[in-house]
Every structure is written in structure tokens, then in C-alpha cells.
XYZ file of N, CA and C in Angstrom:
129
model
N 5.049 -33.770 1.789
C 4.006 -32.766 2.054
C 3.253 -32.468 0.751
N 1.938 -32.459 0.835
C 1.187 -32.248 -0.397
C 1.066 -30.777 -0.753
N 0.550 -30.542 -1.953
C 0.536 -29.184 -2.499
C -0.305 -28.245 -1.640
N -1.456 -28.749 -1.174
C -2.365 -27.899 -0.406
C -1.693 -27.360 0.856
N -1.017 -28.237 1.575
C -0.324 -27.809 2.796
C 0.732 -26.747 2.486
N 1.456 -26.971 1.389
C 2.497 -26.024 1.012
C 1.906 -24.647 0.750
N 0.796 -24.623 0.002
C 0.139 -23.351 -0.312
C -0.342 -22.672 0.963
N -0.936 -23.447 1.858
C -1.413 -22.888 3.118
C -0.263 -22.306 3.926
N 0.850 -23.015 3.961
C 2.014 -22.532 4.696
C 2.530 -21.231 4.100
N 2.574 -21.167 2.767
C 3.069 -19.954 2.110
C 2.151 -18.773 2.405
N 0.832 -19.011 2.363
C -0.116 -17.948 2.667
C 0.073 -17.467 4.098
N 0.231 -18.427 5.008
C 0.408 -18.074 6.413
C 1.682 -17.266 6.608
N 2.738 -17.663 5.918
C 4.017 -16.969 6.023
C 3.884 -15.538 5.514
N 3.179 -15.381 4.395
C 2.978 -14.057 3.821
C 2.181 -13.180 4.785
N 1.142 -13.770 5.374
C 0.302 -13.042 6.331
C 1.123 -12.568 7.514
N 1.982 -13.459 8.015
C 2.808 -13.122 9.172
C 3.776 -11.995 8.810
N 4.306 -12.055 7.592
C 5.241 -11.029 7.144
C 4.546 -9.669 7.105
N 3.336 -9.647 6.548
C 2.601 -8.384 6.447
C 2.255 -7.848 7.826
N 1.855 -8.740 8.743
C 1.523 -8.302 10.088
C 2.752 -7.712 10.766
N 3.902 -8.344 10.549
C 5.153 -7.850 11.132
C 5.470 -6.458 10.594
N 5.263 -6.274 9.279
C 5.532 -4.968 8.674
C 4.624 -3.898 9.256
N 3.341 -4.218 9.405
C 2.420 -3.204 9.915
C 2.720 -2.899 11.381
N 3.171 -3.905 12.134
C 3.559 -3.651 13.521
C 4.754 -2.711 13.573
N 5.710 -2.919 12.677
C 6.889 -2.045 12.651
C 6.489 -0.622 12.274
N 5.548 -0.501 11.332
C 5.078 0.838 10.951
C 4.394 1.510 12.131
N 3.592 0.739 12.866
C 2.915 1.293 14.037
C 3.920 1.754 15.079
N 4.939 0.940 15.313
C 5.955 1.317 16.299
C 6.681 2.585 15.869
N 6.988 2.683 14.577
C 7.672 3.868 14.075
C 6.793 5.099 14.278
N 5.498 4.948 14.001
C 4.570 6.063 14.182
C 4.496 6.450 15.654
N 4.474 5.441 16.516
C 4.443 5.719 17.954
C 5.683 6.480 18.390
N 6.836 6.059 17.874
C 8.076 6.746 18.245
C 8.063 8.198 17.792
N 7.414 8.454 16.639
C 7.322 9.839 16.171
C 6.358 10.639 17.025
N 5.253 10.015 17.435
C 4.198 10.759 18.133
C 4.447 10.884 19.623
N 5.203 9.965 20.173
C 5.337 9.926 21.625
C 6.016 11.153 22.226
N 7.161 11.600 21.726
C 7.835 12.754 22.359
C 6.961 14.004 22.465
N 6.307 14.458 21.368
C 5.443 15.636 21.513
C 4.305 15.386 22.491
N 3.775 14.167 22.470
C 2.683 13.835 23.378
C 3.142 13.917 24.829
N 4.309 13.364 25.098
C 4.823 13.380 26.467
C 5.101 14.807 26.927
N 5.673 15.626 26.063
C 5.959 17.001 26.472
C 4.657 17.777 26.665
N 3.650 17.423 25.871
C 2.338 18.058 26.043
C 1.732 17.673 27.392
N 1.864 16.403 27.748
C 1.295 15.936 29.015
C 2.033 16.537 30.203
N 3.327 16.749 30.047
C 4.099 17.291 31.170
C 3.812 18.764 31.400
N 3.493 19.486 30.336
C 3.299 20.925 30.481
C 2.006 21.251 31.231
């Protein structure tokens, strides 16, 4: 495998890692916001 492909793969891997992290942050935020929201909607 040549150098260019390796660099592209590493960039792609890094991008995927960052996207995964931001998705986890979003899920955590949702878990924090959901209970008050649900109780607000029920009232």
C-alpha cells in the first residue's frame, strides 16, 4: 500500500473517531434533557 492511501485511511479513521465522539456527546446530552422534557410534556 502506498503512502497516499495510508494517509487517506488515517484521516478517514480520525474523522470517524471524531464523529463517534460527537454522537456520544449528543446522546449524553439527550439523556440529560429527555427526563425533564418528558415530565414537562406529561404535565
